[in-house]
Structures are given as C-alpha cells and as structure tokens.
Coordinates of C-alpha atoms in Angstrom, one line a residue:
M1 CA 98.0 82.4 126.9
E2 CA 96.0 79.3 126.2
P3 CA 94.9 78.6 129.8
F4 CA 93.7 82.2 130.0
V5 CA 91.7 81.9 126.8
R6 CA 90.2 78.6 127.9
E7 CA 89.0 80.1 131.2
L8 CA 87.5 83.0 129.3
A9 CA 85.8 80.7 126.8
S10 CA 84.4 78.7 129.7
A11 CA 83.1 81.8 131.5
L12 CA 81.3 82.8 128.3
G13 CA 79.8 79.4 127.7
A14 CA 81.8 78.9 124.5
L15 CA 82.7 75.4 125.6
G16 CA 79.4 74.4 127.1
G17 CA 77.3 74.2 123.9
G18 CA 74.5 76.2 125.5
G19 CA 75.5 79.8 124.7
A20 CA 76.9 82.4 127.0
P21 CA 75.7 82.4 130.7
P22 CA 73.5 85.3 131.8
E23 CA 75.1 88.7 132.5
G24 CA 77.1 88.8 135.6
A25 CA 77.6 85.0 135.8
S26 CA 81.0 83.6 135.3
A27 CA 82.4 80.1 135.0
A28 CA 86.0 81.2 135.8
P29 CA 87.4 79.1 138.6
S30 CA 88.0 81.1 141.7
A31 CA 91.4 79.5 142.2
S32 CA 92.6 80.9 138.9
P33 CA 95.1 83.8 139.1
H34 CA 93.0 85.5 136.4
A35 CA 89.6 84.9 138.0
S36 CA 88.7 88.5 138.9
F37 CA 89.9 89.9 135.5
I38 CA 88.1 87.2 133.5
T39 CA 84.9 87.8 135.4
A40 CA 85.1 91.5 134.6
L41 CA 86.1 90.8 131.0
A42 CA 83.3 88.3 130.5
K43 CA 80.8 90.8 131.9
D44 CA 81.9 93.5 129.5
L45 CA 81.7 91.2 126.5
Q46 CA 78.2 90.0 127.5
Q47 CA 77.0 93.6 127.6
F48 CA 78.0 94.0 123.9
R49 CA 76.8 90.7 122.5
G50 CA 76.7 90.9 118.7
A51 CA 78.8 94.1 118.7
S52 CA 82.1 92.9 120.1
I53 CA 84.9 90.9 118.7
V54 CA 87.7 88.8 120.1
I55 CA 90.8 88.7 118.0
P56 CA 93.7 86.3 118.6
G57 CA 97.2 87.5 117.7
D58 CA 99.0 86.1 114.7
E59 CA 101.6 84.5 117.0
Q60 CA 99.1 82.5 119.0
S61 CA 98.7 78.7 118.7
P62 CA 95.9 77.0 116.6
M63 CA 94.0 76.1 119.7
V64 CA 93.9 79.8 120.9
H65 CA 92.6 80.8 117.4
A66 CA 89.9 78.0 117.6
L67 CA 88.9 79.2 121.1
A68 CA 88.6 82.8 119.9
H69 CA 86.3 81.7 117.1
A70 CA 84.2 79.7 119.6
I71 CA 84.0 82.8 121.9
N72 CA 82.8 85.0 119.0
A73 CA 80.2 82.4 118.1
A74 CA 78.9 82.3 121.7
L75 CA 78.7 86.0 121.8
G76 CA 76.6 86.2 118.6
N77 CA 79.3 88.2 116.8
V78 CA 79.3 86.0 113.7
G79 CA 77.4 87.8 111.0
N80 CA 77.4 91.1 112.9
S81 CA 80.7 92.4 114.0
L82 CA 82.5 89.4 112.5
V83 CA 82.2 88.3 108.8
Y84 CA 84.1 85.3 107.4
T85 CA 85.5 85.2 103.9
D86 CA 88.1 83.3 102.0
P87 CA 91.6 84.3 103.3
V88 CA 93.3 87.1 101.4
E89 CA 96.8 86.2 102.4
A90 CA 98.5 82.9 101.7
N91 CA 98.4 80.4 104.6
A92 CA 101.6 80.6 106.7
V93 CA 101.7 76.9 107.3
N94 CA 101.5 76.2 103.5
Q95 CA 104.2 78.8 102.9
M96 CA 106.5 77.1 105.4
Q97 CA 105.9 73.7 104.0
S98 CA 106.6 75.0 100.5
L99 CA 109.9 76.5 101.6
A100 CA 110.9 73.3 103.2
E101 CA 110.1 71.4 100.0
L102 CA 112.2 73.9 98.0
V103 CA 115.2 73.3 100.4
Q104 CA 114.7 69.5 99.9
D105 CA 114.7 69.9 96.1
M106 CA 117.8 72.1 96.2
N107 CA 119.6 69.6 98.3
S108 CA 118.7 66.8 95.9
G109 CA 120.2 68.8 93.0
S110 CA 117.0 69.1 91.0
V111 CA 117.0 72.9 91.1
K112 CA 119.2 74.3 88.3
L113 CA 118.0 77.9 88.3
L114 CA 116.5 79.7 91.4
M115 CA 115.0 83.1 91.0
I116 CA 114.3 84.8 94.3
L117 CA 111.8 87.6 93.9
G118 CA 112.3 90.0 96.9
G119 CA 112.7 88.7 100.4
N120 CA 115.9 87.7 102.2
P121 CA 115.7 84.0 103.0
V122 CA 119.4 83.7 103.7
Y123 CA 118.8 86.0 106.7
N124 CA 115.4 85.1 107.9
A125 CA 114.6 81.5 106.8
P126 CA 114.0 79.1 109.7
A127 CA 117.3 77.9 111.2
D128 CA 116.5 74.2 111.0
L129 CA 116.0 74.3 107.2
G130 CA 119.6 75.0 106.3
F131 CA 118.7 77.3 103.5
V132 CA 122.3 78.6 102.8
E133 CA 123.8 75.2 102.5
A134 CA 121.0 74.1 100.1
L135 CA 121.4 77.4 98.1
K136 CA 125.0 76.6 97.4
K137 CA 124.0 73.5 95.5
V138 CA 122.0 75.5 92.9
Q139 CA 124.1 76.2 89.8
L140 CA 122.5 79.6 88.8
R141 CA 121.0 81.9 91.5
A142 CA 119.4 85.3 90.8
H143 CA 117.9 87.8 93.3
L144 CA 115.5 90.6 92.7
S145 CA 115.8 93.1 95.5
M146 CA 116.1 96.8 96.1
H147 CA 119.2 96.4 98.3
K148 CA 122.3 94.3 98.4
D149 CA 121.6 92.0 101.4
E150 CA 122.6 88.6 102.8
T151 CA 120.8 86.7 100.0
S152 CA 122.4 88.9 97.3
E153 CA 125.8 87.8 98.6
W154 CA 125.0 84.2 97.7
C155 CA 123.6 84.9 94.3
Q156 CA 125.5 85.3 91.0
W157 CA 123.0 87.8 89.7
Q158 CA 121.3 90.7 91.5
I159 CA 118.5 92.4 89.6
P160 CA 117.5 95.9 90.9
E161 CA 113.9 95.9 92.0
A162 CA 111.6 98.8 91.5
H163 CA 110.1 100.3 94.6
F164 CA 106.3 99.8 94.9
L165 CA 105.9 103.5 94.3
E166 CA 107.8 103.1 91.0
A167 CA 105.8 100.1 89.6
W168 CA 102.4 99.1 88.3
S169 CA 100.7 96.3 90.2
D170 CA 97.5 95.3 92.0
A171 CA 96.7 94.2 95.5
R172 CA 93.8 93.1 97.6
A173 CA 92.5 94.8 100.8
F174 CA 91.5 92.8 103.8
D175 CA 88.0 92.4 102.5
G176 CA 89.3 91.2 99.2
T177 CA 88.7 94.5 97.3
V178 CA 91.3 94.9 94.5
S179 CA 93.2 98.2 94.1
I180 CA 95.2 99.1 90.9
M181 CA 98.6 100.3 92.1
Q182 CA 100.0 103.0 89.9
P183 CA 103.5 104.4 90.2
L184 CA 104.2 108.0 91.4
I185 CA 107.5 108.3 89.5
E186 CA 109.7 106.5 87.0
P187 CA 112.2 104.0 88.5
L188 CA 115.2 106.0 89.6
Y189 CA 117.7 103.3 89.1
G190 CA 116.2 101.3 86.3
G191 CA 114.5 98.8 88.6
K192 CA 112.2 96.1 87.4
S193 CA 109.0 94.8 89.1
A194 CA 108.4 91.1 89.7
H195 CA 105.8 91.1 86.9
E196 CA 108.5 92.4 84.4
V197 CA 111.1 89.9 85.6
M198 CA 108.7 86.9 85.2
A199 CA 107.8 88.1 81.7
L200 CA 111.5 88.1 80.8
L201 CA 111.7 84.5 81.9
I202 CA 109.2 83.5 79.2
N203 CA 110.9 85.7 76.5
Q204 CA 108.5 88.6 76.8
T205 CA 109.8 92.1 77.0
R206 CA 106.8 93.9 78.5
K207 CA 106.2 96.9 80.7
G208 CA 104.4 96.4 84.0
Y209 CA 101.6 98.7 82.8
E210 CA 100.9 96.4 79.9
I211 CA 101.0 93.2 82.0
V212 CA 98.6 94.6 84.7
R213 CA 96.3 96.2 82.1
D214 CA 96.1 93.0 79.9
Y215 CA 95.2 90.9 82.9
W216 CA 92.4 93.1 83.9
Q217 CA 91.2 93.3 80.4
S218 CA 90.4 89.6 80.6
Q219 CA 88.6 90.1 83.9
M220 CA 86.5 93.2 83.2
G221 CA 83.4 93.0 81.0
G222 CA 81.7 95.6 79.0
N223 CA 83.5 98.8 78.0
F224 CA 87.0 97.9 79.3
E225 CA 88.6 101.3 78.6
Q226 CA 86.0 103.1 80.6
A227 CA 86.1 100.5 83.5
W228 CA 89.9 100.6 83.5
R229 CA 90.1 104.4 83.7
R230 CA 87.5 104.4 86.5
A231 CA 89.4 101.8 88.5
V232 CA 92.7 103.6 88.2
H233 CA 91.0 106.9 89.1
N234 CA 89.0 105.6 92.0
G235 CA 91.7 103.3 93.3
I236 CA 89.5 100.2 93.5
V237 CA 88.0 97.7 91.2
P238 CA 84.3 97.5 91.9
D239 CA 82.6 94.3 92.9
T240 CA 85.8 92.5 93.8
A241 CA 85.3 92.1 97.5
L242 CA 85.2 88.5 98.7
Q243 CA 81.8 87.1 99.4
P244 CA 80.9 86.4 103.1
K245 CA 80.8 82.7 104.0
T246 CA 78.4 81.0 106.3
V247 CA 80.3 79.0 108.9
A248 CA 79.3 77.3 112.1
L249 CA 81.1 75.9 115.1
R250 CA 81.6 72.2 114.8
G251 CA 79.4 70.2 117.1
D252 CA 82.3 68.2 118.5
F253 CA 84.6 71.2 119.1
A254 CA 84.0 71.4 122.9
A255 CA 84.9 67.7 123.3
Q256 CA 88.0 68.2 121.1
A257 CA 89.1 71.3 123.0
A258 CA 88.7 69.4 126.3
A259 CA 90.7 66.5 125.0
Q260 CA 93.6 68.7 124.0
S261 CA 96.3 68.9 126.7
V262 CA 96.5 72.3 128.3
P263 CA 100.0 73.7 128.6
T264 CA 101.0 73.9 132.3
P265 CA 103.8 76.0 133.8
N266 CA 106.9 73.9 134.4
S267 CA 110.6 74.4 135.0
S268 CA 111.3 74.7 131.2
M269 CA 111.9 78.3 130.1
E270 CA 109.7 79.6 127.3
I271 CA 111.0 81.6 124.4
L272 CA 109.0 84.2 122.4
F273 CA 109.9 85.7 119.0
R274 CA 108.5 89.0 118.1
Q275 CA 109.1 91.7 115.4
D276 CA 111.2 94.6 116.7
P277 CA 109.1 97.7 117.5
T278 CA 111.3 99.9 115.3
V279 CA 113.1 97.9 112.6
Y280 CA 110.3 95.3 112.3
D281 CA 111.7 92.0 111.0
G282 CA 114.9 93.6 109.8
R283 CA 113.8 95.2 106.6
F284 CA 114.3 98.6 108.2
A285 CA 117.6 97.9 109.8
N286 CA 119.4 100.3 107.5
N287 CA 117.2 103.2 108.6
G288 CA 119.2 105.3 111.1
W289 CA 116.2 107.2 112.3
L290 CA 114.5 103.9 113.3
Q291 CA 117.7 102.5 114.9
E292 CA 118.1 105.6 117.1
L293 CA 114.3 105.7 118.0
P294 CA 113.9 104.6 121.6
K295 CA 111.8 101.4 121.7
P296 CA 108.6 101.5 123.8
L297 CA 109.0 100.6 127.4
S298 CA 112.7 99.7 127.4
K299 CA 113.8 102.8 125.5
L300 CA 116.6 100.7 124.0
T301 CA 118.4 102.1 120.8
W302 CA 120.7 100.6 118.2
D303 CA 120.4 97.1 119.7
N304 CA 118.2 94.2 120.6
A305 CA 118.4 92.0 123.7
A306 CA 117.0 89.0 125.4
Y307 CA 114.2 90.4 127.6
I308 CA 113.6 88.6 130.8
S309 CA 111.8 89.6 134.1
E310 CA 113.7 90.9 137.0
R311 CA 112.9 87.8 139.0
T312 CA 114.2 85.5 136.3
A313 CA 117.4 87.5 136.1
R314 CA 117.8 87.2 139.8
D315 CA 117.3 83.5 139.7
L316 CA 120.0 83.2 137.0
G317 CA 122.4 85.4 138.8
L318 CA 122.4 88.0 136.1
E319 CA 123.2 91.6 136.8
Q320 CA 122.9 95.0 135.1
K321 CA 124.4 98.3 136.1
I322 CA 123.5 101.8 135.1
G323 CA 126.4 103.9 133.8
T324 CA 127.2 107.5 134.7
T325 CA 125.2 109.1 131.9
G326 CA 122.0 107.3 133.0
G327 CA 121.6 105.9 129.5
N328 CA 124.1 103.1 129.3
Y329 CA 123.4 99.7 130.8
F330 CA 126.2 97.3 131.5
V331 CA 124.4 93.9 131.2
D332 CA 125.6 90.3 131.4
T333 CA 125.7 88.2 128.2
V334 CA 124.1 84.8 128.2
N335 CA 124.3 81.6 126.2
L336 CA 120.9 80.6 124.9
T337 CA 120.5 76.9 124.0
Y338 CA 117.3 76.0 122.2
R339 CA 116.7 72.9 120.1
G340 CA 120.3 72.1 119.7
A341 CA 121.3 75.6 118.6
R342 CA 123.4 77.8 120.9
F343 CA 124.1 81.5 120.6
Q344 CA 125.2 84.4 122.7
F345 CA 123.0 87.3 123.5
A346 CA 122.9 90.3 125.8
D347 CA 120.1 90.2 128.4
L348 CA 118.0 93.1 129.7
D349 CA 116.0 92.3 132.8
Y350 CA 112.7 94.2 132.7
A351 CA 109.7 93.9 134.8
R352 CA 107.2 93.5 132.0
P353 CA 108.0 90.0 130.7
A354 CA 106.5 87.1 132.5
D355 CA 108.7 85.0 134.8
N356 CA 110.6 82.1 133.2
T357 CA 110.2 83.6 129.8
V358 CA 112.6 85.2 127.4
T359 CA 111.5 87.5 124.6
M360 CA 113.7 87.9 121.5
H361 CA 113.1 90.7 119.0
L362 CA 113.9 89.9 115.3
G363 CA 115.6 92.1 112.8
Y364 CA 119.2 92.5 114.2
G365 CA 122.5 90.8 113.6
R366 CA 122.4 92.0 110.0
A367 CA 125.4 92.0 107.6
R368 CA 126.1 94.0 104.5
R369 CA 124.0 96.9 105.8
R370 CA 125.7 100.3 105.8
V371 CA 123.9 101.6 108.9
G372 CA 122.7 98.4 110.5
D373 CA 125.7 96.3 110.0
N374 CA 126.7 94.1 113.0
L375 CA 124.2 95.7 115.4
G376 CA 122.6 93.5 118.1
F377 CA 122.0 89.8 117.9
N378 CA 120.4 87.6 115.2
A379 CA 117.4 85.9 116.8
Y380 CA 116.5 84.2 113.5
A381 CA 119.4 81.8 114.3
L382 CA 117.2 80.2 117.0
R383 CA 113.9 80.3 115.1
T384 CA 112.6 77.0 113.7
S385 CA 110.0 76.2 111.1
D386 CA 107.6 74.3 113.4
A387 CA 107.7 77.0 116.2
P388 CA 108.1 80.3 114.5
W389 CA 106.7 82.4 117.3
Q390 CA 107.2 80.5 120.6
G391 CA 108.6 77.4 122.1
T392 CA 109.8 75.7 125.3
G393 CA 113.0 74.0 126.4
V394 CA 115.3 77.1 126.5
E395 CA 118.4 77.0 128.6
M396 CA 120.1 80.2 129.6
R397 CA 123.6 80.4 131.2
K398 CA 125.7 83.4 132.2
T399 CA 128.9 83.8 130.2
G400 CA 130.8 86.1 132.6
E401 CA 131.1 88.8 129.8
Q402 CA 129.3 92.1 129.8
Y403 CA 127.8 94.2 127.0
E404 CA 126.9 97.9 126.9
L405 CA 123.4 98.9 125.8
A406 CA 122.3 102.4 124.9
A407 CA 118.9 103.3 126.4
T408 CA 117.2 106.6 127.1
Q409 CA 114.8 105.6 129.8
L410 CA 116.5 107.4 132.6
R411 CA 117.1 110.6 130.6
F412 CA 115.3 113.8 131.3
N413 CA 112.3 112.3 133.1
L414 CA 111.8 113.1 136.7
L415 CA 112.8 110.8 139.6
S416 CA 110.0 109.1 141.4
E417 CA 110.1 111.5 144.4
E418 CA 110.0 114.6 142.1
A419 CA 107.3 113.1 139.9
E420 CA 105.2 112.4 143.0
N421 CA 105.6 116.0 144.3
R422 CA 105.1 117.7 141.0
H423 CA 102.3 115.3 139.8
I424 CA 103.7 115.0 136.3
V425 CA 101.6 111.9 135.7
R426 CA 98.0 112.3 136.8
A427 CA 95.9 109.2 136.5
A428 CA 92.5 108.1 137.9
T429 CA 90.0 105.3 137.3
F430 CA 86.8 106.1 135.6
E431 CA 84.9 105.8 138.9
E432 CA 87.3 108.3 140.5
Y433 CA 86.9 110.6 137.6
K434 CA 83.1 110.6 137.9
K435 CA 83.4 111.6 141.6
N436 CA 85.9 114.4 140.8
P437 CA 86.3 115.4 137.2
R438 CA 88.8 118.1 138.2
F439 CA 91.3 115.8 139.8
A440 CA 93.9 116.6 137.1
Q441 CA 93.5 120.3 137.4
E442 CA 93.7 120.2 141.2
A443 CA 97.1 118.5 141.0
V444 CA 98.7 121.3 138.9
E445 CA 102.0 122.5 140.5
E446 CA 101.8 126.0 141.9
P447 CA 104.7 128.2 140.9
G448 CA 107.3 128.8 143.6
H449 CA 107.4 132.5 142.7
D450 CA 105.5 135.1 140.8
V451 CA 108.4 136.9 139.2
S452 CA 109.0 136.3 135.5
M453 CA 111.6 137.6 133.0
Y454 CA 108.8 137.8 130.4
E455 CA 106.1 140.3 129.8
P456 CA 102.6 138.8 130.4
W457 CA 101.1 137.4 127.2
D458 CA 98.5 139.7 125.8
Y459 CA 95.4 137.6 125.0
S460 CA 93.6 140.6 123.6
K461 CA 95.5 139.9 120.4
G462 CA 92.9 137.2 119.6
Y463 CA 92.9 133.5 119.5
A464 CA 96.2 131.5 119.1
W465 CA 96.9 128.0 118.1
G466 CA 97.5 125.4 120.9
M467 CA 98.2 121.7 121.0
T468 CA 96.6 119.0 123.1
I469 CA 97.5 115.3 123.4
D470 CA 95.1 112.5 124.5
V471 CA 97.3 110.6 126.9
N472 CA 94.5 108.0 127.3
T473 CA 95.2 106.7 123.8
C474 CA 99.0 107.2 123.6
V475 CA 100.7 103.8 123.5
G476 CA 104.3 105.2 123.3
C477 CA 105.0 104.1 119.8
S478 CA 107.1 107.2 119.2
A479 CA 106.0 107.6 115.6
C480 CA 105.6 111.3 116.3
V481 CA 109.3 111.4 117.2
V482 CA 110.4 110.0 113.8
A483 CA 107.9 112.3 112.0
C484 CA 109.5 115.3 113.7
Q485 CA 113.0 114.0 112.9
A486 CA 112.1 113.7 109.3
E487 CA 110.3 117.0 109.0
N488 CA 113.1 118.9 110.6
N489 CA 115.9 116.9 109.1
I490 CA 117.4 116.1 112.5
P491 CA 120.5 113.9 112.1
V492 CA 121.3 110.7 114.0
V493 CA 124.3 110.6 116.3
G494 CA 125.0 106.8 116.6
K495 CA 125.2 104.5 119.5
G496 CA 128.4 105.9 120.8
Q497 CA 126.9 109.4 121.2
V498 CA 123.6 108.1 122.6
L499 CA 125.7 106.5 125.3
R500 CA 127.0 110.0 126.0
S501 CA 123.5 111.4 126.2
R502 CA 123.8 113.3 123.0
E503 CA 120.8 112.2 121.0
M504 CA 119.1 115.1 119.2
H505 CA 115.4 114.3 119.1
W506 CA 113.3 117.4 119.4
L507 CA 110.6 115.6 121.2
R508 CA 110.3 112.4 123.2
V509 CA 107.8 110.1 125.0
D510 CA 108.7 109.5 128.6
N511 CA 107.7 106.3 130.5
Y512 CA 106.5 106.3 134.1
F513 CA 105.6 103.2 136.0
K514 CA 103.4 102.7 139.1
G515 CA 102.8 99.7 141.3
A516 CA 104.6 96.5 141.9
V517 CA 107.8 95.9 140.0
T518 CA 106.6 92.5 138.8
N519 CA 103.4 94.0 137.3
P520 CA 103.5 97.8 137.1
Q521 CA 101.0 100.1 135.4
T522 CA 102.6 102.0 132.5
Y523 CA 102.0 105.7 131.7
F524 CA 103.3 107.4 128.6
M525 CA 104.0 111.1 128.7
P526 CA 104.7 112.8 125.3
V527 CA 106.9 115.8 125.6
P528 CA 106.8 117.7 122.3
C529 CA 106.9 121.4 121.6
M530 CA 103.8 122.9 123.2
H531 CA 104.1 126.2 121.4
C532 CA 104.3 128.2 124.6
E533 CA 103.1 131.8 124.6
L534 CA 106.2 132.9 126.4
A535 CA 108.7 130.4 125.0
P536 CA 112.2 130.4 126.5
C537 CA 113.6 128.6 123.4
E538 CA 112.9 131.8 121.4
V539 CA 114.7 134.5 123.5
V540 CA 117.9 132.5 123.8
C541 CA 118.6 132.1 120.1
P542 CA 121.4 134.5 119.1
V543 CA 120.4 134.6 115.5
N544 CA 116.6 134.8 115.9
A545 CA 116.0 131.5 114.2
T546 CA 113.2 130.5 116.7
V547 CA 110.5 133.1 116.4
H548 CA 106.9 133.6 117.5
S549 CA 104.3 133.9 114.8
A550 CA 101.3 136.2 114.8
E551 CA 99.1 133.1 115.3
G552 CA 100.9 132.1 118.5
L553 CA 103.1 129.3 117.0
N554 CA 106.8 128.7 117.7
D555 CA 108.4 128.8 114.3
M556 CA 111.8 127.9 113.1
V557 CA 113.6 129.8 110.3
Y558 CA 116.0 127.1 109.2
N559 CA 118.2 129.3 107.1
R560 CA 119.2 131.3 110.1
C561 CA 120.0 128.4 112.4
V562 CA 123.7 127.9 113.1
G563 CA 123.2 125.0 115.5
T564 CA 124.0 126.5 118.9
R565 CA 121.4 124.2 120.5
Y566 CA 120.6 126.9 123.0
C567 CA 116.9 126.2 122.3

C-alpha cells in the first residue's frame, strides 16, 4: 500500500512542496503498475479540490497516514472537508504500551489485585506479551463481563456486567459531542456498570445514575436541573464538541518521507490481520445467525481460513476440491510460522488476495462459547504487539492433512454459461450508459413460452407496493439477510447441515465475477422476496400461510405455517 500512496502523493504534488500540479498532469511514473489508475485518480481529486478527502485505513502504517495528511493538505481539504481536533479515542500505541507495562508489573509480582473491566485479554492480547502466564502470578483476579469467556476462566471472581442498554453512562461522538446514555430497561440479571464497580472499590455504594449525574453537575453551569433534563431529553450535551485545531504540514516532511525506506516486494510472504466480516474480533462468536451468515466474496460460514491467492496456492502445491453439494470445500491445512510462533490453519485460495500474501481473519478459535466453541482457527496466536495488523517473514508449509469448509458460493447462482445467456448480471461503464441508457432493459430474457398457470394480474385494482434495489451501491455485506432472519425467526442449522445444502435463509446475496482470475470484477446480486404479483410461493402452500394482500404484498401468516418449505 505504501508505494501506491507515495506515487499518488507525488502525482498530486504533495511531496514537492509546491502544491498540486495542474489538472490533467501527473507525476506518476509510467513504469508503475498503477500508473494509469493513479493518473485517473489524481485527476478526479484535482477536480474536487477543497471538497474531497483521502482517508487511510486504521490498519495502515504511520507513513501511509502521514502521506494521506500531506495529500489532503495539497488538495486544500484542510479547513474545508477536513477538520482537525484532539483525538476522541485513546491512542492505540499508548494502549499497547500500557498493556505491556501491566504485563511487566504482573510478572514482577507488584500487582496484588487486578480488576479487568470488560474485554477479553486472555483471548485477544498480543501473543508476544504472554498475558496468561503473567495473569497467573496475580493473587486476586476479578473480571467484569457480560459472558463467561476465556478471561473469566482465569479469574477467581466474575462480576456480571450490565448491558449498555441497561446502564447509565456518557460517551463522545466523533466530533467530541457528549451524549448522556440512559438505560432502556433495568438490568435483567443484576448486572453492574463499570462506574458502579469502580465506586465499590472506594467503598461507595452508588447507582450509575447518581455517578453520571453528579459528574455533570460539576461540569454544567447555571440551572443544572434544567440543563440536565434537556441533555437527557435531547441526547446531547450542548457546547461539548471539540474545538478545531489549526495544523500545517511540517516543512521538512517531504525530505523525511523521501529518506524513509520504501517497502519493496521480496520473497518474504506478508501476513495481514483483519476483523472478521461477520463475528468481528470475536465478540459475536456466540451469535449463531452471524456464524451461519455467508461472508462477502468467499461465502464461508462457521469458520475462518488463511486466504491466499490462487497463484500463491499453486506455488505452494496447495489444493482444494469442491464436494458433491457444491458448498463444501476440501482444502489443505498449512503450518504458518511467523516470528517464532507456529500454528496450523486451513487455507482457502481465492483470487482476490494479492500474491505472496496471506490474510487472517480474527475472532475464531474461541473456547467456552456455547455456539462458537472450537470453531475455526485463532489468528490472535500469531498477532504481535509491534505489528498488530501486518507483518512480513511468514513461512507456509503444507501439512498433508485436509479440512472441510462450508461455503455457499456455488449454491443456487447460475453457471457462467447460463448467466451469460440469461444476462442475470447487467453491467456497463458510465460512458456506455450515456450512449445507451436502456442497455439493461434490452438484455431482459424473453420467456420461452406464453402459457401460464396463473391468471393475468389485474392492474386496474390500483397501485401496489414494489421493491427495488440499487445494485450500484450494494457491497454484499448481507446485513439484510440477518435482518430477515431475525424478523422471521429463522433458525440456524449448523455447519453440518450447511455442508448438506440445508441452510434456511429466506434471501441471499449472490456473487458473480468477471474478468481475469487474478483480478476479477465483482458483482453482487441480492435475491430477496420481490413481492411478485403472481407469486408461486403462495399457491403451493397447503395451509394458505403465504397470502397476497390487497396492496400487492406477499404476506406470511405465521400461525398457519407448518414448515413444509414448499414456498
């Protein structure tokens, strides 16, 4: 990523000290593999000077972040589309340093009582810190958490934590504005908030409401009662936003950036750590709906894997075979060696990752989780404190064993030949669209016959509801799939039944790919209930549970449904 951002910064004049070059100009070297894309990207950014923004990802290196700030300065975005304030969140580097100091103190025996408020450091602390071994040396250990997890197992006391919807607290938004958080219900299981637990440690038995209210009484002037009630009612405390700060790019930044060594591709394999698309960092590992939700692109369920490109898999002699149901992949397992640690993972070769790179999703390999117990592989076992998101020097070797993954990518969607003939996915560039705005309608499949078992729909009845989806903005996150599952109380079936093609989602998001295997274009095709006027799912129901409403909607009468699944 850093070489690409350097080329973009150079094209925009962010490293030259003289502002961005005129529109259409580009300093991107012609020999660069990204030259044409950077030229087009630089042109687009220059056309929206002062109204654009370049945002580096949280996982990127400090130099990439510095280059992004330089690009925004060169484009005149600072003070317009970009405003600097004091940070709202704690600095991640300081947090990691503080955790390392805590481990050092525990190892030295100077920590007699350790109170862990939330979190699960036994599971997700960096592997090189040795948190578990240090924790064993603490005489008294207590854990405030909503669930019994890996950290709870190593603590003598577990204090039930109140859910954030059960507790009083406060929080800051991204611009620093404070919100008073009020509970929706009383704690169901007698849980305590972090405020109440900390008060107990200083021999104060106080409710969370009193603690939050007393603090803001010291902060609000004038008529406190009126200001407090207004803040709780409106949801925000007025005049608490952080003030903008005036910043400027350092004069010697260009020289410093040039002096920094640029990472160059080499034979060493790179490893990337990312949160899982469904269970995030592991906090949702016990949610069966999210475990069974197919992940974007790979459509993997109930597992994680080491993602590598098809070319890298071929170079390593790794194979994967598709089972008879089209949803089970038999893949090789590999030994990953990274910074002295060695663990076994299942691999899944997929065209999207870059060559010579392995991507690991966090959040699996959990223990003491009723639903998510012993699923997948724990990528935290390889993650270190000095390289939490990426690193080099990975070695990968084939073990000779195989592992079965449950994926839904090859379920239901059409084969490439059928999709081509039926034009399921219709895509065009903006220039093509301007030439022929009706390109999508012209590709509609003509019926093979004009005989139907249904009576024609009578549109004289008036307007009816319909549903449209903007496929230009769909990113395949499948949040709609989970929402449908929750609304209709659809059960999960587990990995074993997904392997048998028995998942019960009422809607899905299909993936289609076009172009070279090494760099394909991806298209997402949501397939929900479209509320057809002449819906076949209605006439097949033997108990009339699926019915058509007067407004043209396909309705479900849940109390009639007996689960035939004919629909």
